[in-house]
PDB file of C-alpha atoms in Angstrom:
ATOM      1  CA  MET A  92      -4.269   3.246 156.287  1.00 51.00           C
ATOM      2  CA  SER A  93      -1.207   1.774 158.834  1.00 52.00           C
ATOM      3  CA  ASP A  94      -1.069  -1.230 156.272  1.00 69.00           C
ATOM      4  CA  ALA A  95       1.848  -0.946 154.317  1.00 78.00           C
ATOM      5  CA  ILE A  96       1.567  -1.679 150.353  1.00 88.00           C
ATOM      6  CA  ASP A  97       3.969  -3.467 148.582  1.00 92.00           C
ATOM      7  CA  ILE A  98       4.880  -4.066 144.668  1.00 94.00           C
ATOM      8  CA  SER A  99       7.856  -5.347 142.866  1.00 94.00           C
ATOM      9  CA  ALA A 100       8.859  -2.668 140.302  1.00 94.00           C
ATOM     10  CA  THR A 101      11.759  -1.000 137.963  1.00 93.00           C
ATOM     11  CA  VAL A 102      13.439   1.958 139.794  1.00 94.00           C
ATOM     12  CA  PHE A 103      15.692   4.461 138.593  1.00 93.00           C
ATOM     13  CA  CYS A 104      16.871   7.250 141.406  1.00 89.00           C
ATOM     14  CA  PRO A 105      20.368   8.722 140.519  1.00 84.00           C
ATOM     15  CA  ALA A 106      20.656   9.146 144.197  1.00 78.00           C
ATOM     16  CA  LEU A 107      20.994   5.535 144.592  1.00 75.00           C
ATOM     17  CA  GLY A 108      22.721   4.502 141.684  1.00 78.00           C
ATOM     18  CA  PRO A 109      23.626   5.120 138.016  1.00 82.00           C
ATOM     19  CA  ASP A 110      21.772   2.542 136.485  1.00 86.00           C
ATOM     20  CA  PRO A 111      17.845   1.269 136.631  1.00 91.00           C
ATOM     21  CA  LEU A 112      17.415  -1.985 139.064  1.00 90.00           C
ATOM     22  CA  VAL A 113      14.451  -3.939 140.096  1.00 92.00           C
ATOM     23  CA  ALA A 114      13.401  -3.384 143.650  1.00 93.00           C
ATOM     24  CA  ASP A 115      10.382  -3.957 145.861  1.00 95.00           C
ATOM     25  CA  LEU A 116       8.664  -0.737 146.723  1.00 95.00           C
ATOM     26  CA  SER A 117       6.643  -0.782 150.490  1.00 95.00           C
ATOM     27  CA  LEU A 118       4.448   2.512 150.819  1.00 95.00           C
ATOM     28  CA  ARG A 119       4.280   2.788 154.659  1.00 94.00           C
ATOM     29  CA  SER A 120       2.220   5.562 157.071  1.00 91.00           C
ATOM     30  CA  ASP A 121       5.234   7.575 156.938  1.00 94.00           C
ATOM     31  CA  ALA A 122       7.970   6.513 154.371  1.00 95.00           C
ATOM     32  CA  LEU A 123       8.278   5.426 150.793  1.00 96.00           C
ATOM     33  CA  VAL A 124      11.259   2.100 151.139  1.00 94.00           C
ATOM     34  CA  VAL A 125      13.054   0.948 148.263  1.00 93.00           C
ATOM     35  CA  GLU A 126      14.632  -2.444 148.738  1.00 92.00           C
ATOM     36  CA  ASN A 127      16.747  -5.135 146.837  1.00 88.00           C
ATOM     37  CA  ASP A 128      19.492  -7.509 147.587  1.00 84.00           C
ATOM     38  CA  ALA A 129      22.015  -4.899 147.645  1.00 78.00           C
ATOM     39  CA  PHE A 130      20.470  -1.799 149.394  1.00 79.00           C
ATOM     40  CA  VAL A 131      17.900  -0.423 151.228  1.00 83.00           C
ATOM     41  CA  GLY A 132      16.470   3.222 150.766  1.00 88.00           C
ATOM     42  CA  GLU A 133      13.849   5.106 152.398  1.00 92.00           C
ATOM     43  CA  ILE A 134      11.974   8.110 151.532  1.00 94.00           C
ATOM     44  CA  ASP A 135      10.164  10.367 154.370  1.00 95.00           C
ATOM     45  CA  LEU A 136       6.970  11.348 153.140  1.00 96.00           C
ATOM     46  CA  GLY A 137       7.369  14.221 154.911  1.00 94.00           C
ATOM     47  CA  ASN A 138      10.066  15.056 152.460  1.00 95.00           C
ATOM     48  CA  VAL A 139       7.984  14.098 149.020  1.00 96.00           C
ATOM     49  CA  PHE A 140       7.188  17.454 147.294  1.00 96.00           C
ATOM     50  CA  ASP A 141       5.983  16.006 144.207  1.00 96.00           C
ATOM     51  CA  VAL A 142       4.254  13.429 142.478  1.00 96.00           C
ATOM     52  CA  LYS A 143       3.346  12.892 138.971  1.00 94.00           C
ATOM     53  CA  LEU A 144       1.961   9.756 136.930  1.00 91.00           C
ATOM     54  CA  GLY A 145       2.451   9.853 133.419  1.00 88.00           C
ATOM     55  CA  ALA A 146       4.918   9.545 130.262  1.00 86.00           C
ATOM     56  CA  ARG A 147       8.688   8.929 130.399  1.00 87.00           C
ATOM     57  CA  PRO A 148      10.318  12.200 131.601  1.00 88.00           C
ATOM     58  CA  GLN A 149      13.521  12.957 129.647  1.00 87.00           C
ATOM     59  CA  ALA A 150      15.620  12.470 132.820  1.00 86.00           C
ATOM     60  CA  ALA A 151      14.361   8.950 133.244  1.00 88.00           C
ATOM     61  CA  PRO A 152      16.539   6.229 131.319  1.00 88.00           C
ATOM     62  CA  SER A 153      15.315   5.369 127.747  1.00 85.00           C
ATOM     63  CA  SER A 154      14.521   1.816 128.793  1.00 83.00           C
ATOM     64  CA  PHE A 155      11.288   3.126 130.650  1.00 88.00           C
ATOM     65  CA  ASN A 156       8.969   2.949 127.662  1.00 85.00           C
ATOM     66  CA  THR A 157       5.997   2.607 129.666  1.00 86.00           C
ATOM     67  CA  PRO A 158       4.034   5.045 132.227  1.00 90.00           C
ATOM     68  CA  VAL A 159       6.603   5.969 134.931  1.00 95.00           C
ATOM     69  CA  LEU A 160       5.639   7.453 138.308  1.00 96.00           C
ATOM     70  CA  THR A 161       7.985  10.418 139.249  1.00 96.00           C
ATOM     71  CA  VAL A 162       8.702  10.942 142.926  1.00 97.00           C
ATOM     72  CA  GLY A 163      10.088  14.492 144.305  1.00 96.00           C
ATOM     73  CA  PHE A 164      11.780  14.306 147.606  1.00 96.00           C
ATOM     74  CA  GLU A 165      14.086  16.143 149.780  1.00 95.00           C
ATOM     75  CA  ARG A 166      17.049  14.752 151.343  1.00 90.00           C
ATOM     76  CA  ASP A 167      20.160  16.287 152.856  1.00 89.00           C
ATOM     77  CA  GLY A 168      19.226  20.075 151.618  1.00 90.00           C
ATOM     78  CA  ARG A 169      18.940  18.820 147.810  1.00 93.00           C
ATOM     79  CA  ARG A 170      15.915  17.872 145.689  1.00 95.00           C
ATOM     80  CA  ARG A 171      15.906  14.228 144.325  1.00 94.00           C
ATOM     81  CA  VAL A 172      13.806  12.232 141.988  1.00 95.00           C
ATOM     82  CA  LEU A 173      13.314   8.593 142.084  1.00 95.00           C
ATOM     83  CA  PHE A 174      11.403   7.258 138.845  1.00 96.00           C
ATOM     84  CA  VAL A 175       9.513   3.730 139.056  1.00 96.00           C
ATOM     85  CA  THR A 176       7.554   1.731 136.445  1.00 94.00           C
ATOM     86  CA  THR A 177       5.690  -1.535 136.295  1.00 94.00           C
ATOM     87  CA  ASP A 178       2.848  -2.562 134.718  1.00 93.00           C
ATOM     88  CA  SER A 179       0.020   0.463 133.789  1.00 91.00           C
ATOM     89  CA  GLU A 180      -2.844  -0.605 136.368  1.00 92.00           C
ATOM     90  CA  THR A 181      -0.262  -1.271 139.202  1.00 94.00           C
ATOM     91  CA  LEU A 182       1.412   1.828 138.777  1.00 93.00           C
ATOM     92  CA  THR A 183      -1.892   3.678 138.570  1.00 90.00           C
ATOM     93  CA  SER A 184      -3.104   2.241 141.642  1.00 91.00           C
ATOM     94  CA  PHE A 185      -0.269   2.794 143.784  1.00 94.00           C
ATOM     95  CA  GLY A 186       0.274   5.941 142.790  1.00 92.00           C
ATOM     96  CA  GLY A 187      -3.120   6.895 143.369  1.00 91.00           C
ATOM     97  CA  LEU A 188      -2.361   5.313 147.042  1.00 93.00           C
ATOM     98  CA  LEU A 189       0.583   7.390 147.676  1.00 95.00           C
ATOM     99  CA  TYR A 190      -1.470  10.604 146.752  1.00 94.00           C
ATOM    100  CA  ARG A 191      -3.499   9.265 149.712  1.00 93.00           C
ATOM    101  CA  ARG A 192      -0.900   8.812 152.080  1.00 95.00           C
ATOM    102  CA  LEU A 193       0.723  12.356 151.346  1.00 96.00           C
ATOM    103  CA  LEU A 194      -2.868  14.265 151.760  1.00 96.00           C
ATOM    104  CA  ASP A 195      -5.484  12.389 153.333  1.00 95.00           C
ATOM    105  CA  GLY A 196      -6.574  13.998 157.037  1.00 96.00           C
ATOM    106  CA  LYS A 197      -4.564  17.304 156.242  1.00 96.00           C
ATOM    107  CA  GLU A 198      -5.951  20.539 157.510  1.00 96.00           C
ATOM    108  CA  VAL A 199      -7.512  22.567 154.921  1.00 96.00           C
ATOM    109  CA  ALA A 200      -9.493  25.900 154.755  1.00 95.00           C
ATOM    110  CA  VAL A 201     -12.760  25.547 152.691  1.00 95.00           C
ATOM    111  CA  ARG A 202     -15.377  27.973 151.432  1.00 94.00           C
ATOM    112  CA  HIS A 203     -17.870  25.607 149.759  1.00 96.00           C
ATOM    113  CA  PRO A 204     -20.060  26.316 148.112  1.00 95.00           C
ATOM    114  CA  ALA A 205     -18.345  29.316 146.869  1.00 94.00           C
ATOM    115  CA  GLU A 206     -20.655  29.836 143.740  1.00 94.00           C
ATOM    116  CA  VAL A 207     -23.556  27.812 142.881  1.00 92.00           C
ATOM    117  CA  GLY A 208     -24.467  28.602 138.660  1.00 84.00           C
ATOM    118  CA  GLY A 209     -22.089  31.044 138.049  1.00 84.00           C
ATOM    119  CA  ARG A 210     -23.686  33.351 141.210  1.00 91.00           C
ATOM    120  CA  VAL A 211     -21.440  33.910 144.248  1.00 94.00           C
ATOM    121  CA  THR A 212     -22.655  33.038 147.841  1.00 95.00           C
ATOM    122  CA  ASP A 213     -22.097  34.309 151.103  1.00 94.00           C
ATOM    123  CA  ALA A 214     -20.340  31.125 152.335  1.00 92.00           C
ATOM    124  CA  THR A 215     -16.730  31.847 154.498  1.00 91.00           C
ATOM    125  CA  PHE A 216     -14.072  29.971 154.664  1.00 92.00           C
ATOM    126  CA  ASP A 217     -14.223  26.940 157.524  1.00 93.00           C
ATOM    127  CA  ILE A 218     -11.373  24.706 158.538  1.00 95.00           C
ATOM    128  CA  GLY A 219     -12.008  21.197 158.100  1.00 96.00           C
ATOM    129  CA  ARG A 220     -10.023  17.709 157.316  1.00 97.00           C
ATOM    130  CA  LEU A 221      -9.099  17.020 153.420  1.00 97.00           C
ATOM    131  CA  HIS A 222     -10.614  13.046 152.592  1.00 95.00           C
ATOM    132  CA  VAL A 223      -8.607  11.648 149.590  1.00 93.00           C
ATOM    133  CA  VAL A 224      -9.255   8.047 148.110  1.00 87.00           C
ATOM    134  CA  PRO A 225      -8.226   7.111 144.686  1.00 80.00           C
ATOM    135  CA  GLU A 226     -10.448   8.677 142.587  1.00 85.00           C
ATOM    136  CA  ARG A 227     -12.231  10.917 145.108  1.00 90.00           C
ATOM    137  CA  VAL A 228     -11.557  14.171 146.839  1.00 94.00           C
ATOM    138  CA  GLY A 229     -13.720  15.555 149.636  1.00 95.00           C
ATOM    139  CA  CYS A 230     -13.637  17.645 153.214  1.00 96.00           C
ATOM    140  CA  THR A 231     -15.093  16.621 156.374  1.00 94.00           C
ATOM    141  CA  GLN A 232     -15.764  18.914 159.671  1.00 94.00           C
ATOM    142  CA  ILE A 233     -16.994  21.922 157.860  1.00 94.00           C
ATOM    143  CA  ALA A 234     -20.679  23.559 157.869  1.00 91.00           C
ATOM    144  CA  THR A 235     -21.073  21.921 153.911  1.00 91.00           C
ATOM    145  CA  PRO A 236     -19.446  18.923 153.362  1.00 94.00           C
ATOM    146  CA  PHE A 237     -18.621  17.907 150.034  1.00 93.00           C
ATOM    147  CA  ASP A 238     -16.870  14.168 148.180  1.00 95.00           C
ATOM    148  CA  LEU A 239     -16.282  14.333 144.776  1.00 93.00           C
ATOM    149  CA  LYS A 240     -15.445  12.113 142.279  1.00 90.00           C
ATOM    150  CA  LEU A 241     -12.369  13.008 140.287  1.00 89.00           C
ATOM    151  CA  GLU A 242     -14.335  12.847 137.247  1.00 86.00           C
ATOM    152  CA  ASP A 243     -16.978  15.285 137.842  1.00 88.00           C
ATOM    153  CA  ILE A 244     -14.239  18.038 138.161  1.00 91.00           C
ATOM    154  CA  VAL A 245     -14.680  20.210 135.163  1.00 90.00           C
ATOM    155  CA  ASP A 246     -12.280  23.043 135.688  1.00 89.00           C
ATOM    156  CA  PHE A 247      -9.709  24.016 138.623  1.00 88.00           C
ATOM    157  CA  TRP A 248      -7.023  26.451 138.923  1.00 90.00           C
ATOM    158  CA  ARG A 249      -4.911  29.273 141.291  1.00 91.00           C
ATOM    159  CA  ALA A 250      -5.194  32.452 142.620  1.00 90.00           C
ATOM    160  CA  THR A 251      -4.286  34.324 145.446  1.00 89.00           C
ATOM    161  CA  GLU A 252      -7.045  35.666 147.592  1.00 86.00           C
ATOM    162  CA  GLU A 253      -7.517  37.153 151.185  1.00 82.00           C
ATOM    163  CA  LEU A 254      -7.792  34.150 153.640  1.00 81.00           C
ATOM    164  CA  LEU A 255      -8.076  34.319 157.347  1.00 73.00           C
ATOM    165  CA  GLY A 256      -6.269  37.933 157.371  1.00 79.00           C
ATOM    166  CA  ASP A 257      -3.709  36.914 154.923  1.00 84.00           C
ATOM    167  CA  ARG A 258      -2.888  36.775 151.209  1.00 88.00           C
ATOM    168  CA  GLN A 259      -2.757  32.978 150.082  1.00 89.00           C
ATOM    169  CA  SER A 260      -2.763  30.855 147.421  1.00 92.00           C
ATOM    170  CA  VAL A 261      -5.977  29.154 146.657  1.00 94.00           C
ATOM    171  CA  ILE A 262      -6.911  26.557 144.614  1.00 95.00           C
ATOM    172  CA  HIS A 263     -10.606  26.889 142.795  1.00 94.00           C
ATOM    173  CA  ILE A 264     -12.314  23.494 141.783  1.00 95.00           C
ATOM    174  CA  GLN A 265     -15.660  23.383 139.653  1.00 93.00           C
ATOM    175  CA  TYR A 266     -17.714  20.303 139.447  1.00 92.00           C
ATOM    176  CA  VAL A 267     -21.652  19.520 138.228  1.00 87.00           C
ATOM    177  CA  ARG A 268     -24.306  18.671 140.466  1.00 84.00           C
ATOM    178  CA  ASN A 269     -27.347  18.047 138.967  1.00 77.00           C
ATOM    179  CA  GLY A 270     -26.613  19.910 135.641  1.00 77.00           C
ATOM    180  CA  VAL A 271     -25.650  22.838 137.909  1.00 83.00           C
ATOM    181  CA  ALA A 272     -21.874  24.074 138.070  1.00 87.00           C
ATOM    182  CA  VAL A 273     -20.944  24.626 141.777  1.00 93.00           C
ATOM    183  CA  SER A 274     -17.159  25.970 142.720  1.00 95.00           C
ATOM    184  CA  LEU A 275     -15.439  25.704 146.036  1.00 96.00           C
ATOM    185  CA  ASP A 276     -12.136  27.171 147.499  1.00 95.00           C
ATOM    186  CA  LEU A 277      -9.713  25.712 149.185  1.00 94.00           C
ATOM    187  CA  ALA A 278      -6.198  26.041 150.881  1.00 95.00           C
ATOM    188  CA  LEU A 279      -3.606  24.072 152.348  1.00 94.00           C
ATOM    189  CA  ASN A 280      -0.405  24.863 154.104  1.00 91.00           C
ATOM    190  CA  PRO A 281       2.877  23.856 153.482  1.00 91.00           C
ATOM    191  CA  PRO A 282       2.701  25.219 149.827  1.00 90.00           C
ATOM    192  CA  ARG A 283       3.886  21.624 148.961  1.00 92.00           C
ATOM    193  CA  VAL A 284       0.953  19.711 150.281  1.00 95.00           C
ATOM    194  CA  GLN A 285      -1.086  21.986 148.145  1.00 94.00           C
ATOM    195  CA  HIS A 286       1.234  21.678 145.198  1.00 93.00           C
ATOM    196  CA  LEU A 287       0.537  17.760 145.836  1.00 95.00           C
ATOM    197  CA  LEU A 288      -3.319  18.105 145.706  1.00 94.00           C
ATOM    198  CA  GLY A 289      -2.928  20.036 142.582  1.00 92.00           C
ATOM    199  CA  ARG A 290      -1.240  17.187 141.045  1.00 91.00           C
ATOM    200  CA  HIS A 291      -4.163  14.730 141.960  1.00 91.00           C
ATOM    201  CA  LEU A 292      -6.626  16.645 140.647  1.00 89.00           C
ATOM    202  CA  GLN A 293      -4.817  17.221 137.437  1.00 86.00           C
ATOM    203  CA  ARG A 294      -4.191  13.706 136.518  1.00 82.00           C
ATOM    204  CA  ARG A 295      -7.734  12.581 136.011  1.00 83.00           C
ATOM    205  CA  TYR A 296      -8.898  15.920 134.437  1.00 85.00           C
ATOM    206  CA  VAL A 297      -6.151  15.568 131.940  1.00 85.00           C
ATOM    207  CA  GLU A 298      -7.206  12.166 131.018  1.00 84.00           C
ATOM    208  CA  THR A 299     -10.685  12.827 130.609  1.00 86.00           C
ATOM    209  CA  ARG A 300      -9.688  16.083 128.357  1.00 87.00           C
ATOM    210  CA  ARG A 301      -7.749  13.562 126.058  1.00 87.00           C
ATOM    211  CA  GLU A 302     -10.987  11.313 125.999  1.00 89.00           C
ATOM    212  CA  ILE A 303     -13.188  14.160 125.280  1.00 89.00           C
ATOM    213  CA  ARG A 304     -10.993  16.006 122.374  1.00 87.00           C
ATOM    214  CA  ARG A 305     -11.236  12.476 120.367  1.00 90.00           C
ATOM    215  CA  LEU A 306     -15.234  12.729 120.432  1.00 91.00           C
ATOM    216  CA  ASP A 307     -16.508  13.491 117.246  1.00 90.00           C
ATOM    217  CA  VAL A 308     -18.738  16.270 117.633  1.00 93.00           C
ATOM    218  CA  PRO A 309     -20.596  17.824 114.667  1.00 93.00           C
ATOM    219  CA  PRO A 310     -21.015  21.855 114.498  1.00 93.00           C
ATOM    220  CA  VAL A 311     -24.706  21.621 115.189  1.00 94.00           C
ATOM    221  CA  ALA A 312     -24.261  19.525 118.744  1.00 94.00           C
ATOM    222  CA  ILE A 313     -21.468  21.877 119.597  1.00 94.00           C
ATOM    223  CA  ARG A 314     -23.979  25.225 118.855  1.00 93.00           C
ATOM    224  CA  ALA A 315     -26.678  23.160 120.935  1.00 94.00           C
ATOM    225  CA  LEU A 316     -24.059  22.540 124.067  1.00 94.00           C
ATOM    226  CA  VAL A 317     -22.899  26.236 124.059  1.00 93.00           C
ATOM    227  CA  ARG A 318     -27.097  27.356 124.064  1.00 93.00           C
ATOM    228  CA  LEU A 319     -27.000  24.910 127.160  1.00 92.00           C
ATOM    229  CA  TYR A 320     -24.062  26.383 128.461  1.00 89.00           C
ATOM    230  CA  SER A 321     -25.216  30.098 128.171  1.00 88.00           C
ATOM    231  CA  ARG A 322     -28.501  28.688 130.323  1.00 89.00           C
ATOM    232  CA  ARG A 323     -26.400  27.789 132.990  1.00 84.00           C
ATOM    233  CA  GLY A 324     -26.084  24.095 132.024  1.00 88.00           C
ATOM    234  CA  ARG A 325     -29.847  23.137 131.946  1.00 91.00           C
ATOM    235  CA  ALA A 326     -32.819  23.460 129.668  1.00 94.00           C
ATOM    236  CA  THR A 327     -35.505  21.946 127.672  1.00 95.00           C
ATOM    237  CA  ALA A 328     -34.378  20.157 124.876  1.00 95.00           C
ATOM    238  CA  ALA A 329     -36.593  22.307 122.413  1.00 94.00           C
ATOM    239  CA  SER A 330     -34.720  25.172 123.056  1.00 94.00           C
ATOM    240  CA  LEU A 331     -31.314  23.515 121.808  1.00 93.00           C
ATOM    241  CA  VAL A 332     -32.538  23.224 118.112  1.00 91.00           C
ATOM    242  CA  GLU A 333     -33.648  27.010 117.714  1.00 87.00           C
ATOM    243  CA  ARG A 334     -32.946  27.878 113.919  1.00 85.00           C
ATOM    244  CA  GLU A 335     -31.586  24.356 113.689  1.00 88.00           C
ATOM    245  CA  SER A 336     -32.624  21.842 111.016  1.00 89.00           C
ATOM    246  CA  VAL A 337     -32.663  18.664 113.583  1.00 91.00           C
ATOM    247  CA  SER A 338     -34.958  17.288 115.890  1.00 94.00           C
ATOM    248  CA  ALA A 339     -34.425  17.684 119.097  1.00 94.00           C
ATOM    249  CA  ARG A 340     -34.591  13.908 120.119  1.00 94.00           C
ATOM    250  CA  ALA A 341     -32.119  13.028 117.319  1.00 95.00           C
ATOM    251  CA  LEU A 342     -29.742  15.645 118.833  1.00 95.00           C
ATOM    252  CA  VAL A 343     -30.236  14.851 122.448  1.00 95.00           C
ATOM    253  CA  ASP A 344     -29.946  11.389 121.743  1.00 96.00           C
ATOM    254  CA  GLY A 345     -26.349  11.864 120.080  1.00 95.00           C
ATOM    255  CA  LEU A 346     -25.126  13.788 122.891  1.00 96.00           C
ATOM    256  CA  ARG A 347     -26.436  11.492 125.498  1.00 96.00           C
ATOM    257  CA  ARG A 348     -24.747   8.511 123.934  1.00 95.00           C
ATOM    258  CA  ARG A 349     -21.203  10.323 124.034  1.00 94.00           C
ATOM    259  CA  GLU A 350     -22.132  11.378 127.878  1.00 94.00           C
ATOM    260  CA  LEU A 351     -22.174  15.155 127.196  1.00 95.00           C
ATOM    261  CA  VAL A 352     -25.683  15.264 128.736  1.00 95.00           C
ATOM    262  CA  GLU A 353     -28.028  13.975 130.584  1.00 94.00           C
ATOM    263  CA  ALA A 354     -31.971  14.331 131.571  1.00 93.00           C
ATOM    264  CA  VAL A 355     -32.491  15.951 134.915  1.00 91.00           C
ATOM    265  CA  ASP A 356     -36.235  16.601 136.160  1.00 90.00           C
ATOM    266  CA  GLY A 357     -37.609  16.577 132.332  1.00 91.00           C
ATOM    267  CA  GLU A 358     -34.814  18.520 131.077  1.00 94.00           C
ATOM    268  CA  VAL A 359     -31.155  18.359 129.644  1.00 95.00           C
ATOM    269  CA  ALA A 360     -28.379  19.286 131.635  1.00 93.00           C
ATOM    270  CA  LEU A 361     -24.738  18.734 130.678  1.00 92.00           C
ATOM    271  CA  THR A 362     -22.443  16.427 132.434  1.00 92.00           C
ATOM    272  CA  SER A 363     -18.852  17.028 133.758  1.00 92.00           C
ATOM    273  CA  ARG A 364     -17.708  15.811 130.005  1.00 93.00           C
ATOM    274  CA  GLY A 365     -19.955  18.088 128.627  1.00 93.00           C
ATOM    275  CA  TRP A 366     -18.674  21.114 130.875  1.00 92.00           C
ATOM    276  CA  ILE A 367     -15.518  20.451 129.632  1.00 91.00           C
ATOM    277  CA  LEU A 368     -16.097  20.349 126.348  1.00 92.00           C
ATOM    278  CA  VAL A 369     -18.017  23.157 125.735  1.00 90.00           C
ATOM    279  CA  THR A 370     -15.650  25.674 128.015  1.00 82.00           C
ATOM    280  CA  GLU A 371     -12.901  24.910 125.569  1.00 80.00           C
ATOM    281  CA  CYS A 372     -14.969  25.550 122.718  1.00 77.00           C
ATOM    282  CA  VAL A 373     -16.180  29.204 124.657  1.00 70.00           C
ATOM    283  CA  SER A 374     -12.437  29.707 125.424  1.00 63.00           C
ATOM    284  CA  ASP A 375     -11.723  29.790 122.059  1.00 58.00           C
ATOM    285  CA  THR A 376     -14.673  31.651 120.610  1.00 50.00           C
ATOM    286  CA  GLY A 377     -14.369  34.614 123.036  1.00 45.00           C
ATOM    287  CA  PRO A 378     -16.900  35.341 126.434  1.00 37.00           C
ATOM    288  CA  SER A 379     -19.532  36.442 124.363  1.00 34.00           C
ATOM    289  CA  ALA A 380     -20.320  32.768 123.105  1.00 34.00           C
ATOM    290  CA  ALA A 381     -22.117  32.489 126.553  1.00 33.00           C
ATOM    291  CA  VAL A 382     -24.131  34.633 128.809  1.00 29.00           C
ATOM    292  CA  ASP A 383     -23.310  34.995 132.504  1.00 31.00           C
ATOM    293  CA  GLY A 384     -21.226  31.551 132.302  1.00 34.00           C
ATOM    294  CA  PRO A 385     -18.639  30.028 134.500  1.00 36.00           C
ATOM    295  CA  ARG A 386     -14.889  30.937 134.329  1.00 40.00           C
ATOM    296  CA  ARG A 387     -12.795  29.643 132.252  1.00 41.00           C
ATOM    297  CA  SER A 388      -9.211  28.065 132.836  1.00 45.00           C
ATOM    298  CA  THR A 389      -6.484  25.628 131.788  1.00 43.00           C
ATOM    299  CA  GLY A 390      -6.994  23.377 134.653  1.00 52.00           C
ATOM    300  CA  GLN A 391      -3.306  23.991 136.039  1.00 50.00           C
ATOM    301  CA  THR A 392      -2.552  24.939 139.472  1.00 49.00           C
ATOM    302  CA  ASP A 393       1.301  25.422 139.759  1.00 50.00           C
TER     303      ASP A 393
END
């Protein structure tokens, strides 16, 4: 990750001037450099406390009518912000690489797996190294390493737990492996690094939730997904249509087309998209809708 990554973009930073301007951005191993004919500005990556990619914030100029990368950083004891916009594909790629520069290789305390199929394991916290690339997150140098696609994460939230003799903030991540929900816990210091990891996870998760909410899923299919959820994510096709006037084949085919279920060892299993959809449904109808299912949260870490 030592090579610099350069893009041309429109940027706005109140600390640099009152108006947006066209500049070259260079992402180096230790700094984000903003440069044009009139000036050179450098942001130490160690001073970055927030990164967000999405719609234009209210504080950005009205001329920023495309997705905006917002970078929060500290300088001279004050919190400042840089807004960046360019074409969507370039901005998304650059944002992913910025997260990698900020997070990859950081020391992290990990408990994996913390739960499998809703059952708590006897795993303890281990110290490893965070591995972050665009669209993936993982950990090495621990007893049970992992490497997850962000699209496989079905939930995550933050809590305070006992860790190495102290109460610390921990991020819980839940993902799907062969149709079964698996969870892990991790904690990073300083808090700004943990916040940045939460942003990295949230970006893809929120996008996936938006896609799922646009799906047209009939009530009979929702009921089948809830039954599947109550059986810890895997069951026979026939068990999903009990007391329903629809064939198992037709029901499962419809769910597979929507990428909500998949075939695993002769059974039907929830995909990550299916888990996200059904846990939202369960949270709306109350805990009685599922028997001993996984915990539900908002996907927020800050």
